[in-house]
mmCIF file of C-alpha atoms in Angstrom:
data_model
loop_
_atom_site.group_PDB
_atom_site.id
_atom_site.type_symbol
_atom_site.label_atom_id
_atom_site.label_comp_id
_atom_site.label_asym_id
_atom_site.label_seq_id
_atom_site.Cartn_x
_atom_site.Cartn_y
_atom_site.Cartn_z
ATOM 1 C CA MET A 11 -60.128 104.342 72.184
ATOM 2 C CA ASP A 12 -56.946 105.267 73.979
ATOM 3 C CA ARG A 13 -53.768 103.201 73.296
ATOM 4 C CA LYS A 14 -50.955 102.793 75.808
ATOM 5 C CA LEU A 15 -47.646 104.191 74.553
ATOM 6 C CA GLU A 16 -44.473 102.181 75.339
ATOM 7 C CA LYS A 17 -41.570 104.179 76.713
ATOM 8 C CA LYS A 18 -38.450 103.977 74.484
ATOM 9 C CA THR A 19 -35.166 103.003 76.199
ATOM 10 C CA TRP A 20 -32.658 104.425 73.667
ATOM 11 C CA THR A 21 -33.843 107.857 72.867
ATOM 12 C CA PRO A 22 -31.628 110.146 70.782
ATOM 13 C CA ARG A 23 -31.117 112.427 73.746
ATOM 14 C CA ARG A 24 -30.068 109.591 75.959
ATOM 15 C CA ILE A 25 -27.692 108.250 73.365
ATOM 16 C CA ALA A 26 -26.227 111.738 73.010
ATOM 17 C CA TYR A 27 -25.715 111.966 76.793
ATOM 18 C CA ILE A 28 -24.024 108.565 76.900
ATOM 19 C CA ILE A 29 -21.682 109.371 74.015
ATOM 20 C CA GLY A 30 -20.859 112.757 75.537
ATOM 21 C CA GLY A 31 -20.127 111.182 78.921
ATOM 22 C CA ALA A 32 -17.966 108.482 77.355
ATOM 23 C CA LEU A 33 -16.005 111.060 75.455
ATOM 24 C CA PHE A 34 -15.557 113.092 78.619
ATOM 25 C CA VAL A 35 -14.290 110.074 80.591
ATOM 26 C CA ALA A 36 -12.012 109.077 77.707
ATOM 27 C CA GLY A 37 -10.589 112.597 77.622
ATOM 28 C CA ILE A 38 -9.881 112.453 81.347
ATOM 29 C CA ILE A 39 -8.200 109.042 81.015
ATOM 30 C CA TYR A 40 -6.103 110.274 78.076
ATOM 31 C CA GLN A 41 -5.037 113.393 79.936
ATOM 32 C CA LEU A 42 -4.144 111.365 82.984
ATOM 33 C CA GLY A 43 -2.402 108.464 81.271
ATOM 34 C CA PHE A 44 -1.391 109.344 77.735
ATOM 35 C CA ALA A 45 -1.327 113.107 77.132
ATOM 36 C CA ASP A 46 2.054 114.924 76.887
ATOM 37 C CA HIS A 47 2.221 117.326 79.820
ATOM 38 C CA ARG A 48 5.718 118.550 79.093
ATOM 39 C CA SER A 49 6.169 122.278 78.712
ATOM 40 C CA THR A 50 6.435 123.279 75.063
ATOM 41 C CA MET A 51 7.903 126.222 73.219
ATOM 42 C CA ASN A 52 7.705 127.243 69.581
ATOM 43 C CA VAL A 53 11.063 128.003 67.945
ATOM 44 C CA GLU A 54 12.235 128.863 64.460
ATOM 45 C CA GLN A 55 14.396 126.088 63.099
ATOM 46 C CA ASP A 56 16.382 128.398 60.849
ATOM 47 C CA ARG A 57 17.855 130.091 63.906
ATOM 48 C CA LEU A 58 19.185 126.854 65.408
ATOM 49 C CA SER A 59 22.385 124.948 64.806
ATOM 50 C CA ILE A 60 21.606 121.276 64.371
ATOM 51 C CA THR A 61 24.227 118.553 63.929
ATOM 52 C CA THR A 62 24.180 114.794 63.475
ATOM 53 C CA VAL A 63 25.780 112.409 65.945
ATOM 54 C CA LYS A 64 28.388 110.311 64.147
ATOM 55 C CA THR A 65 31.051 107.709 64.767
ATOM 56 C CA GLY A 66 34.587 108.777 63.951
ATOM 57 C CA GLU A 67 38.173 109.142 65.125
ATOM 58 C CA PHE A 68 38.416 111.234 68.267
ATOM 59 C CA THR A 69 41.736 113.044 68.670
ATOM 60 C CA ASP A 70 42.378 114.447 72.122
ATOM 61 C CA TYR A 71 43.996 117.813 71.362
ATOM 62 C CA ILE A 72 43.848 121.500 72.236
ATOM 63 C CA LEU A 73 44.538 124.587 70.162
ATOM 64 C CA VAL A 74 47.274 126.829 71.546
ATOM 65 C CA SER A 75 49.141 129.851 70.242
ATOM 66 C CA GLY A 76 52.921 130.120 70.387
ATOM 67 C CA GLN A 77 55.646 132.530 69.381
ATOM 68 C CA ILE A 78 58.695 131.725 67.293
ATOM 69 C CA GLU A 79 61.984 132.154 69.157
ATOM 70 C CA PRO A 80 65.589 131.267 68.314
ATOM 71 C CA ALA A 81 66.639 127.918 69.764
ATOM 72 C CA GLN A 82 69.693 129.598 71.300
ATOM 73 C CA THR A 83 70.053 133.137 72.601
ATOM 74 C CA PHE A 84 73.228 134.610 74.114
ATOM 75 C CA PHE A 85 72.682 137.626 76.347
ATOM 76 C CA LEU A 86 75.190 140.461 76.305
ATOM 77 C CA ASP A 87 76.089 141.814 79.755
ATOM 78 C CA ALA A 88 78.761 144.430 80.407
ATOM 79 C CA VAL A 89 81.669 142.952 82.392
ATOM 80 C CA GLU A 90 83.172 146.398 83.037
ATOM 81 C CA GLY A 91 81.364 149.719 83.009
ATOM 82 C CA GLY A 92 82.325 152.801 81.060
ATOM 83 C CA MET A 93 81.296 155.449 78.574
ATOM 84 C CA VAL A 94 80.401 154.402 75.030
ATOM 85 C CA ALA A 95 83.227 155.606 72.801
ATOM 86 C CA GLU A 96 81.983 154.042 69.554
ATOM 87 C CA VAL A 97 79.018 151.975 68.344
ATOM 88 C CA ILE A 98 80.440 149.648 65.710
ATOM 89 C CA ARG A 99 77.488 147.244 65.124
ATOM 90 C CA GLU A 100 73.864 148.421 65.151
ATOM 91 C CA SER A 101 70.876 146.410 66.359
ATOM 92 C CA GLY A 102 69.653 143.941 63.721
ATOM 93 C CA ALA A 103 73.107 143.429 62.201
ATOM 94 C CA THR A 104 74.423 139.933 61.524
ATOM 95 C CA VAL A 105 77.672 139.361 63.419
ATOM 96 C CA ASN A 106 80.341 136.671 63.448
ATOM 97 C CA ARG A 107 82.182 135.385 66.476
ATOM 98 C CA GLY A 108 84.756 137.973 67.585
ATOM 99 C CA ASP A 109 83.217 140.947 65.750
ATOM 100 C CA THR A 110 83.482 144.169 67.739
ATOM 101 C CA ILE A 111 80.105 145.582 68.819
ATOM 102 C CA LEU A 112 80.953 148.465 71.177
ATOM 103 C CA ALA A 113 84.047 150.292 72.371
ATOM 104 C CA LEU A 114 83.987 151.711 75.913
ATOM 105 C CA THR A 115 86.373 154.022 77.718
ATOM 106 C CA ASN A 116 87.009 154.200 81.479
ATOM 107 C CA SER A 117 89.896 156.376 82.776
ATOM 108 C CA ASN A 118 89.487 155.246 86.381
ATOM 109 C CA LEU A 119 89.658 151.619 85.352
ATOM 110 C CA GLN A 120 92.787 152.230 83.267
ATOM 111 C CA LEU A 121 94.509 153.967 86.206
ATOM 112 C CA ASP A 122 93.477 151.167 88.562
ATOM 113 C CA VAL A 123 94.873 148.548 86.162
ATOM 114 C CA MET A 124 98.206 150.398 85.963
ATOM 115 C CA GLN A 125 98.463 150.574 89.761
ATOM 116 C CA ARG A 126 97.648 146.894 90.172
ATOM 117 C CA GLU A 127 100.166 145.942 87.502
ATOM 118 C CA THR A 128 102.859 148.000 89.289
ATOM 119 C CA MET A 129 102.117 146.306 92.605
ATOM 120 C CA LEU A 130 102.249 142.856 91.023
ATOM 121 C CA TYR A 131 105.568 143.612 89.322
ATOM 122 C CA GLU A 132 107.014 144.743 92.672
ATOM 123 C CA GLN A 133 105.811 141.594 94.386
ATOM 124 C CA ILE A 134 107.249 139.434 91.605
ATOM 125 C CA ASN A 135 110.603 141.230 91.914
ATOM 126 C CA ASN A 136 110.572 140.673 95.678
ATOM 127 C CA LEU A 137 109.937 136.978 95.155
ATOM 128 C CA ARG A 138 112.783 136.750 92.681
ATOM 129 C CA GLN A 139 115.099 138.589 95.110
ATOM 130 C CA THR A 140 114.189 136.148 97.867
ATOM 131 C CA ARG A 141 114.848 133.232 95.537
ATOM 132 C CA LEU A 142 118.221 134.754 94.610
ATOM 133 C CA LEU A 143 119.171 135.036 98.305
ATOM 134 C CA LEU A 144 118.231 131.401 98.850
ATOM 135 C CA ASP A 145 120.358 130.356 95.905
ATOM 136 C CA GLN A 146 123.265 132.422 97.188
ATOM 137 C CA ASN A 147 122.978 130.856 100.635
ATOM 138 C CA ASP A 148 122.951 127.435 99.021
ATOM 139 C CA LEU A 149 126.101 128.245 97.067
ATOM 140 C CA SER A 150 127.738 129.624 100.210
ATOM 141 C CA GLN A 151 127.071 126.417 102.121
ATOM 142 C CA GLN A 152 128.327 124.333 99.237
ATOM 143 C CA GLY A 153 131.472 126.499 99.215
ATOM 144 C CA GLN A 154 131.998 125.866 102.930
ATOM 145 C CA LEU A 155 131.670 122.128 102.388
ATOM 146 C CA ALA A 156 134.122 122.301 99.503
ATOM 147 C CA GLU A 157 136.620 124.193 101.658
ATOM 148 C CA ILE A 158 136.284 121.674 104.493
ATOM 149 C CA ASP A 159 136.693 118.770 102.078
ATOM 150 C CA TYR A 160 139.825 120.440 100.756
ATOM 151 C CA GLN A 161 141.277 120.801 104.241
ATOM 152 C CA ILE A 162 140.435 117.188 105.015
ATOM 153 C CA SER A 163 142.087 116.066 101.773
ATOM 154 C CA LEU A 164 145.288 117.831 102.904
ATOM 155 C CA LEU A 165 145.198 116.682 106.530
ATOM 156 C CA GLU A 166 144.238 113.064 106.003
ATOM 157 C CA PRO A 167 147.570 111.961 104.331
ATOM 158 C CA GLN A 168 149.522 113.987 106.891
ATOM 159 C CA TYR A 169 147.570 112.396 109.756
ATOM 160 C CA LYS A 170 148.205 108.897 108.432
ATOM 161 C CA ARG A 171 151.866 109.602 107.890
ATOM 162 C CA PHE A 172 152.347 111.123 111.370
ATOM 163 C CA LYS A 173 150.504 108.203 112.892
ATOM 164 C CA GLU A 174 152.926 105.713 111.383
ATOM 165 C CA LEU A 175 155.907 107.806 112.445
ATOM 166 C CA HIS A 176 154.479 108.185 115.932
ATOM 167 C CA GLU A 177 154.109 104.457 116.262
ATOM 168 C CA LYS A 178 157.785 104.113 115.321
ATOM 169 C CA LYS A 179 158.712 106.843 117.799
ATOM 170 C CA LEU A 180 159.993 109.057 114.990
ATOM 171 C CA VAL A 181 157.828 112.095 115.866
ATOM 172 C CA SER A 182 156.987 113.555 119.188
ATOM 173 C CA ASP A 183 153.624 113.196 120.856
ATOM 174 C CA ARG A 184 152.950 116.916 120.624
ATOM 175 C CA GLU A 185 153.468 117.012 116.853
ATOM 176 C CA PHE A 186 151.209 114.027 116.332
ATOM 177 C CA GLU A 187 148.521 115.461 118.590
ATOM 178 C CA GLU A 188 148.459 118.746 116.644
ATOM 179 C CA VAL A 189 147.961 116.992 113.324
ATOM 180 C CA LYS A 190 145.385 114.648 114.850
ATOM 181 C CA GLU A 191 143.351 117.487 116.394
ATOM 182 C CA GLN A 192 143.262 119.449 113.126
ATOM 183 C CA TYR A 193 142.170 116.396 111.176
ATOM 184 C CA GLU A 194 139.432 115.363 113.619
ATOM 185 C CA TYR A 195 138.224 118.966 113.948
ATOM 186 C CA ASN A 196 137.676 119.232 110.191
ATOM 187 C CA LEU A 197 135.891 115.858 110.121
ATOM 188 C CA LYS A 198 133.539 117.029 112.876
ATOM 189 C CA ARG A 199 133.161 120.419 111.215
ATOM 190 C CA ARG A 200 132.196 118.767 107.915
ATOM 191 C CA ARG A 201 129.642 116.527 109.623
ATOM 192 C CA LEU A 202 127.962 119.474 111.325
ATOM 193 C CA THR A 203 128.138 121.664 108.219
ATOM 194 C CA TYR A 204 126.651 118.874 106.080
ATOM 195 C CA GLU A 205 123.776 118.318 108.556
ATOM 196 C CA SER A 206 123.043 122.040 108.491
ATOM 197 C CA TYR A 207 123.241 122.079 104.692
ATOM 198 C CA LYS A 208 120.905 119.067 104.427
ATOM 199 C CA ASN A 209 118.286 120.642 106.710
ATOM 200 C CA ASP A 210 118.580 123.962 104.954
ATOM 201 C CA SER A 211 118.255 122.241 101.574
ATOM 202 C CA ILE A 212 114.942 120.637 102.598
ATOM 203 C CA ALA A 213 113.578 123.946 103.895
ATOM 204 C CA ARG A 214 114.998 125.761 100.864
ATOM 205 C CA SER A 215 113.318 123.275 98.480
ATOM 206 C CA ILE A 216 109.934 123.804 100.176
ATOM 207 C CA GLN A 217 110.414 127.564 100.195
ATOM 208 C CA LEU A 218 111.500 127.637 96.545
ATOM 209 C CA ASN A 219 108.433 125.595 95.573
ATOM 210 C CA GLN A 220 106.201 128.045 97.463
ATOM 211 C CA LEU A 221 107.957 130.987 95.815
ATOM 212 C CA ARG A 222 107.521 129.369 92.404
ATOM 213 C CA ASN A 223 103.781 128.819 92.994
ATOM 214 C CA SER A 224 103.370 132.364 94.300
ATOM 215 C CA GLU A 225 105.165 133.757 91.258
ATOM 216 C CA ASN A 226 102.992 131.677 88.910
ATOM 217 C CA ARG A 227 99.860 132.987 90.618
ATOM 218 C CA MET A 228 101.117 136.542 90.383
ATOM 219 C CA GLN A 229 101.962 136.059 86.708
ATOM 220 C CA ALA A 230 98.439 134.729 86.140
ATOM 221 C CA SER A 231 97.040 137.697 88.078
ATOM 222 C CA LEU A 232 99.169 140.020 85.991
ATOM 223 C CA GLN A 233 97.779 138.520 82.796
ATOM 224 C CA GLY A 234 94.235 138.760 84.198
ATOM 225 C CA VAL A 235 94.720 142.395 85.127
ATOM 226 C CA GLY A 236 96.065 143.065 81.650
ATOM 227 C CA LYS A 237 92.921 141.542 80.161
ATOM 228 C CA ILE A 238 90.595 143.761 82.204
ATOM 229 C CA LEU A 239 91.006 146.571 79.706
ATOM 230 C CA ASN A 240 90.076 144.127 76.930
ATOM 231 C CA ASN A 241 86.574 144.042 78.463
ATOM 232 C CA LEU A 242 86.131 147.634 77.332
ATOM 233 C CA ILE A 243 86.097 146.316 73.750
ATOM 234 C CA ILE A 244 82.855 144.309 73.539
ATOM 235 C CA THR A 245 82.882 141.546 70.933
ATOM 236 C CA ALA A 246 80.325 138.970 69.771
ATOM 237 C CA PRO A 247 80.689 135.636 71.640
ATOM 238 C CA ILE A 248 78.944 133.754 68.812
ATOM 239 C CA ALA A 249 77.647 134.259 65.292
ATOM 240 C CA GLY A 250 74.035 135.362 64.895
ATOM 241 C CA GLN A 251 71.733 138.360 64.706
ATOM 242 C CA LEU A 252 72.377 141.216 67.105
ATOM 243 C CA ALA A 253 69.400 142.609 69.024
ATOM 244 C CA MET A 254 70.389 145.619 71.087
ATOM 245 C CA GLU A 255 68.707 148.518 72.837
ATOM 246 C CA GLN A 256 69.277 152.038 71.538
ATOM 247 C CA ILE A 257 72.813 153.025 72.549
ATOM 248 C CA GLU A 258 74.418 156.383 71.816
ATOM 249 C CA VAL A 259 78.045 157.571 71.997
ATOM 250 C CA GLY A 260 78.737 159.022 75.448
ATOM 251 C CA GLN A 261 76.109 156.881 77.141
ATOM 252 C CA ALA A 262 77.160 155.276 80.432
ATOM 253 C CA ILE A 263 76.993 151.491 80.767
ATOM 254 C CA ASN A 264 77.218 150.017 84.251
ATOM 255 C CA PRO A 265 78.992 146.764 85.161
ATOM 256 C CA GLY A 266 76.611 143.803 84.768
ATOM 257 C CA GLN A 267 74.124 145.814 82.701
ATOM 258 C CA ARG A 268 72.384 143.813 79.954
ATOM 259 C CA TYR A 269 72.458 145.828 76.775
ATOM 260 C CA GLY A 270 71.487 143.277 74.140
ATOM 261 C CA GLN A 271 71.497 139.712 72.907
ATOM 262 C CA ILE A 272 72.568 137.608 69.940
ATOM 263 C CA ASP A 273 70.059 135.186 68.410
ATOM 264 C CA VAL A 274 71.363 132.084 66.644
ATOM 265 C CA LEU A 275 69.281 131.917 63.464
ATOM 266 C CA ASP A 276 70.166 128.365 62.422
ATOM 267 C CA GLU A 277 67.490 126.785 64.630
ATOM 268 C CA PHE A 278 64.164 127.941 66.057
ATOM 269 C CA LYS A 279 61.762 126.849 68.784
ATOM 270 C CA VAL A 280 58.234 127.868 69.765
ATOM 271 C CA ARG A 281 57.402 129.191 73.244
ATOM 272 C CA VAL A 282 53.803 128.170 74.031
ATOM 273 C CA PRO A 283 51.668 129.347 77.001
ATOM 274 C CA ILE A 284 49.101 126.735 78.118
ATOM 275 C CA ASP A 285 46.213 126.937 80.570
ATOM 276 C CA GLU A 286 47.163 125.551 83.998
ATOM 277 C CA LEU A 287 44.201 123.134 83.733
ATOM 278 C CA TYR A 288 46.267 120.983 81.369
ATOM 279 C CA LEU A 289 49.492 120.914 83.437
ATOM 280 C CA PRO A 290 48.975 117.314 84.716
ATOM 281 C CA ARG A 291 48.495 116.104 81.132
ATOM 282 C CA ILE A 292 51.488 117.856 79.568
ATOM 283 C CA GLY A 293 54.780 115.980 79.283
ATOM 284 C CA ARG A 294 57.950 116.012 77.244
ATOM 285 C CA GLY A 295 57.564 114.325 73.876
ATOM 286 C CA LEU A 296 53.955 115.391 73.215
ATOM 287 C CA ARG A 297 53.604 116.530 69.620
ATOM 288 C CA GLY A 298 51.751 119.286 67.848
ATOM 289 C CA LYS A 299 51.250 120.571 64.310
ATOM 290 C CA PHE A 300 50.669 123.891 62.609
ATOM 291 C CA THR A 301 50.258 125.009 59.017
ATOM 292 C CA LEU A 302 52.229 127.856 57.484
ATOM 293 C CA SER A 303 52.036 128.908 53.830
ATOM 294 C CA GLY A 304 50.082 125.768 53.019
ATOM 295 C CA GLN A 305 52.661 123.394 54.508
ATOM 296 C CA GLU A 306 52.311 121.447 57.740
ATOM 297 C CA TYR A 307 55.115 121.388 60.325
ATOM 298 C CA GLU A 308 55.459 119.134 63.357
ATOM 299 C CA LEU A 309 56.726 120.149 66.813
ATOM 300 C CA GLU A 310 57.628 118.289 69.985
ATOM 301 C CA ILE A 311 57.659 119.503 73.602
ATOM 302 C CA SER A 312 61.287 119.618 74.758
ATOM 303 C CA LYS A 313 61.018 121.617 77.994
ATOM 304 C CA ILE A 314 58.288 122.450 80.498
ATOM 305 C CA TYR A 315 58.348 125.530 82.737
ATOM 306 C CA PRO A 316 56.100 124.543 85.695
ATOM 307 C CA THR A 317 55.887 128.068 87.119
ATOM 308 C CA ILE A 318 52.316 129.342 86.707
ATOM 309 C CA THR A 319 51.751 133.018 85.913
ATOM 310 C CA ASN A 320 48.259 134.473 85.407
ATOM 311 C CA GLY A 321 46.792 130.980 85.185
ATOM 312 C CA ARG A 322 49.229 129.778 82.504
ATOM 313 C CA PHE A 323 52.492 127.872 82.289
ATOM 314 C CA GLU A 324 54.881 127.702 79.339
ATOM 315 C CA VAL A 325 56.559 124.983 77.283
ATOM 316 C CA ASP A 326 59.253 124.998 74.607
ATOM 317 C CA MET A 327 58.527 123.060 71.428
ATOM 318 C CA VAL A 328 61.204 122.191 68.859
ATOM 319 C CA PHE A 329 60.790 121.170 65.230
ATOM 320 C CA THR A 330 61.036 117.416 64.658
ATOM 321 C CA GLY A 331 61.831 117.970 61.005
ATOM 322 C CA GLU A 332 62.701 120.894 58.804
ATOM 323 C CA SER A 333 61.762 124.311 60.168
ATOM 324 C CA PRO A 334 59.878 126.842 57.988
ATOM 325 C CA GLN A 335 61.892 129.149 55.803
ATOM 326 C CA GLY A 336 61.751 132.874 56.461
ATOM 327 C CA ILE A 337 60.228 132.727 59.944
ATOM 328 C CA ARG A 338 61.160 135.516 62.350
ATOM 329 C CA ARG A 339 61.443 136.005 66.068
ATOM 330 C CA GLY A 340 58.082 136.927 67.634
ATOM 331 C CA GLN A 341 55.984 135.443 64.808
ATOM 332 C CA SER A 342 52.798 133.758 66.109
ATOM 333 C CA VAL A 343 51.585 130.301 65.072
ATOM 334 C CA ARG A 344 48.429 128.366 65.944
ATOM 335 C CA ILE A 345 49.317 124.841 67.105
ATOM 336 C CA ARG A 346 47.164 121.722 67.354
ATOM 337 C CA LEU A 347 48.695 120.081 70.448
ATOM 338 C CA GLU A 348 47.808 116.388 70.846
ATOM 339 C CA LEU A 349 47.247 115.180 74.412
ATOM 340 C CA GLY A 350 46.641 111.492 73.684
ATOM 341 C CA GLN A 351 46.223 108.749 71.102
ATOM 342 C CA SER A 352 43.346 108.857 68.599
ATOM 343 C CA GLU A 353 40.535 106.273 68.870
ATOM 344 C CA GLN A 354 37.093 105.523 67.431
ATOM 345 C CA SER A 355 34.258 107.154 69.396
ATOM 346 C CA LEU A 356 30.730 108.499 69.112
ATOM 347 C CA LEU A 357 31.105 112.206 68.341
ATOM 348 C CA LEU A 358 28.946 115.269 68.973
ATOM 349 C CA ALA A 359 30.006 118.609 67.556
ATOM 350 C CA THR A 360 30.866 121.351 70.053
ATOM 351 C CA GLY A 361 28.513 124.293 70.507
ATOM 352 C CA GLY A 362 27.012 126.844 72.853
ATOM 353 C CA PHE A 363 24.694 124.321 74.506
ATOM 354 C CA PHE A 364 27.447 123.136 76.859
ATOM 355 C CA LYS A 365 27.609 126.347 78.895
ATOM 356 C CA ASP A 366 23.836 126.092 79.560
ATOM 357 C CA THR A 367 23.637 122.355 80.290
ATOM 358 C CA GLY A 368 27.131 121.422 81.431
ATOM 359 C CA GLY A 369 26.906 118.537 78.966
ATOM 360 C CA ASN A 370 24.283 116.755 81.108
ATOM 361 C CA TRP A 371 21.395 117.033 78.622
ATOM 362 C CA VAL A 372 20.564 118.172 75.079
ATOM 363 C CA PHE A 373 17.587 118.677 72.764
ATOM 364 C CA VAL A 374 17.307 115.747 70.341
ATOM 365 C CA ILE A 375 15.124 115.916 67.195
ATOM 366 C CA ASN A 376 12.301 113.333 67.230
ATOM 367 C CA PRO A 377 12.100 112.094 63.596
ATOM 368 C CA SER A 378 8.407 111.134 63.949
ATOM 369 C CA THR A 379 7.182 114.544 65.139
ATOM 370 C CA GLY A 380 9.948 116.837 63.954
ATOM 371 C CA ASN A 381 10.114 118.391 67.423
ATOM 372 C CA ALA A 382 13.166 118.595 69.680
ATOM 373 C CA GLU A 383 12.925 116.795 73.009
ATOM 374 C CA LYS A 384 15.086 117.144 76.090
ATOM 375 C CA ARG A 385 17.251 114.091 76.847
ATOM 376 C CA ASN A 386 19.854 113.333 79.493
ATOM 377 C CA ILE A 387 23.293 112.355 78.170
ATOM 378 C CA ARG A 388 26.874 111.852 79.412
ATOM 379 C CA LEU A 389 29.891 113.329 77.655
ATOM 380 C CA GLY A 390 33.568 112.433 77.984
ATOM 381 C CA ARG A 391 36.631 114.132 76.574
ATOM 382 C CA LYS A 392 36.499 117.275 74.489
ATOM 383 C CA ASN A 393 38.576 118.817 71.744
ATOM 384 C CA PRO A 394 37.903 122.079 69.885
ATOM 385 C CA GLU A 395 35.661 120.269 67.378
ATOM 386 C CA TYR A 396 33.891 117.401 69.147
ATOM 387 C CA TYR A 397 32.708 115.950 72.420
ATOM 388 C CA GLU A 398 33.112 112.251 73.102
ATOM 389 C CA VAL A 399 29.614 110.796 73.753
ATOM 390 C CA LEU A 400 29.528 108.125 76.454
ATOM 391 C CA GLU A 401 25.764 107.668 77.025
ATOM 392 C CA GLY A 402 22.359 108.933 75.844
ATOM 393 C CA LEU A 403 22.816 109.277 72.075
ATOM 394 C CA VAL A 404 23.163 106.956 69.105
ATOM 395 C CA GLU A 405 24.715 107.434 65.706
ATOM 396 C CA GLY A 406 22.517 109.338 63.240
ATOM 397 C CA GLU A 407 20.441 111.305 65.772
ATOM 398 C CA LYS A 408 20.183 115.045 65.261
ATOM 399 C CA VAL A 409 20.985 117.354 68.183
ATOM 400 C CA ILE A 410 20.610 121.109 68.677
ATOM 401 C CA VAL A 411 24.100 122.374 69.592
ATOM 402 C CA SER A 412 23.498 126.134 69.596
ATOM 403 C CA GLY A 413 22.917 127.966 72.892
ATOM 404 C CA TYR A 414 19.916 127.108 75.072
ATOM 405 C CA GLU A 415 19.708 130.374 77.005
ATOM 406 C CA ASN A 416 16.338 131.339 75.399
ATOM 407 C CA PHE A 417 14.584 128.000 75.956
ATOM 408 C CA GLY A 418 13.934 128.390 79.696
ATOM 409 C CA ASP A 419 12.683 125.241 81.401
ATOM 410 C CA ASN A 420 10.755 123.943 78.378
ATOM 411 C CA GLU A 421 11.234 120.274 77.568
ATOM 412 C CA VAL A 422 9.874 120.193 74.028
ATOM 413 C CA LEU A 423 10.653 122.572 71.173
ATOM 414 C CA GLU A 424 8.094 122.693 68.379
ATOM 415 C CA MET A 425 9.839 123.558 65.113
ATOM 416 C CA LYS A 426 8.373 126.123 62.746
#
């Protein structure tokens, strides 16, 4: 007898279909909601530079190179031209103030000096002759006054005596009138002569003062002309080391030509070229340091030259303490120039990544996966060693700081 078979609801095939469908739907949901769709690239960790973000003291400084120069340099320029007769001090020699360096000869200049001296002597003699004539005229006028006074001294008693006799009718009118006229004439003559002498004395005093000043100027000119030939003997204006171009006997040196310099070796400074980018941040008093022969020396900016040449300007830095022994002109030093005060900051080591990202993002190592993931950050100031981290990183995180030029647009780096 036939028996009715009941249809099974959960057959193995059906269960397999349901599980397969569920897995398929779950895969779709995972891909849509949870799967990592970022582009990935495999890299070898040994070829990367990885550093740890840390908290430390950030010093705002730049590294610059400078050259040692004497603090004082006196340039040697020829006052008068001529032919080199003798080279007494060679370049590199140490000289004292007044030491003779070169001897020049100039026949035309010597002849010109002689002619000018002759002319000045003639002018001085003319002035002295004029002064002598004025003195003689003064003496002549004084002599005239003395003669008139003498005549008056003779006529005055006679006039008084004749006046008394005339009043007593003892002398005639004619005799009295003659004596009176002579006496009054000499009085009038003295008054006029004295007025003339007084006016002439004032003019003579002014003229003598002018002659005296002119003679003094001519004497000074005469001394100056005499010193012109001294300029043919070139001496050291100060003690120091002589630096001079190659000069040979018989060589012509023109007036105003610079032929050398003297460096004062007691003090030194450092001439430092700096990128024009830092000009607004550079001021007098900023300090820098450099190490020479294992010892550190400190410098301070004393002068700024704002003229920019080939994208750089220059500053002079002087030693705040003792200067190094044995340094020489032209010697180069590497200076750590501080631009601001040190302060505690979050620090990220410098590296090639900056030129590829502009400091806007970096690859940070994920400690759970060991992969490097792209992350946006914000950096602040920079020195040759570190960047100042403002946002996006915390202390202890590891960051790839080597160049990113081979990573393309990938956002995740899988380490091998």
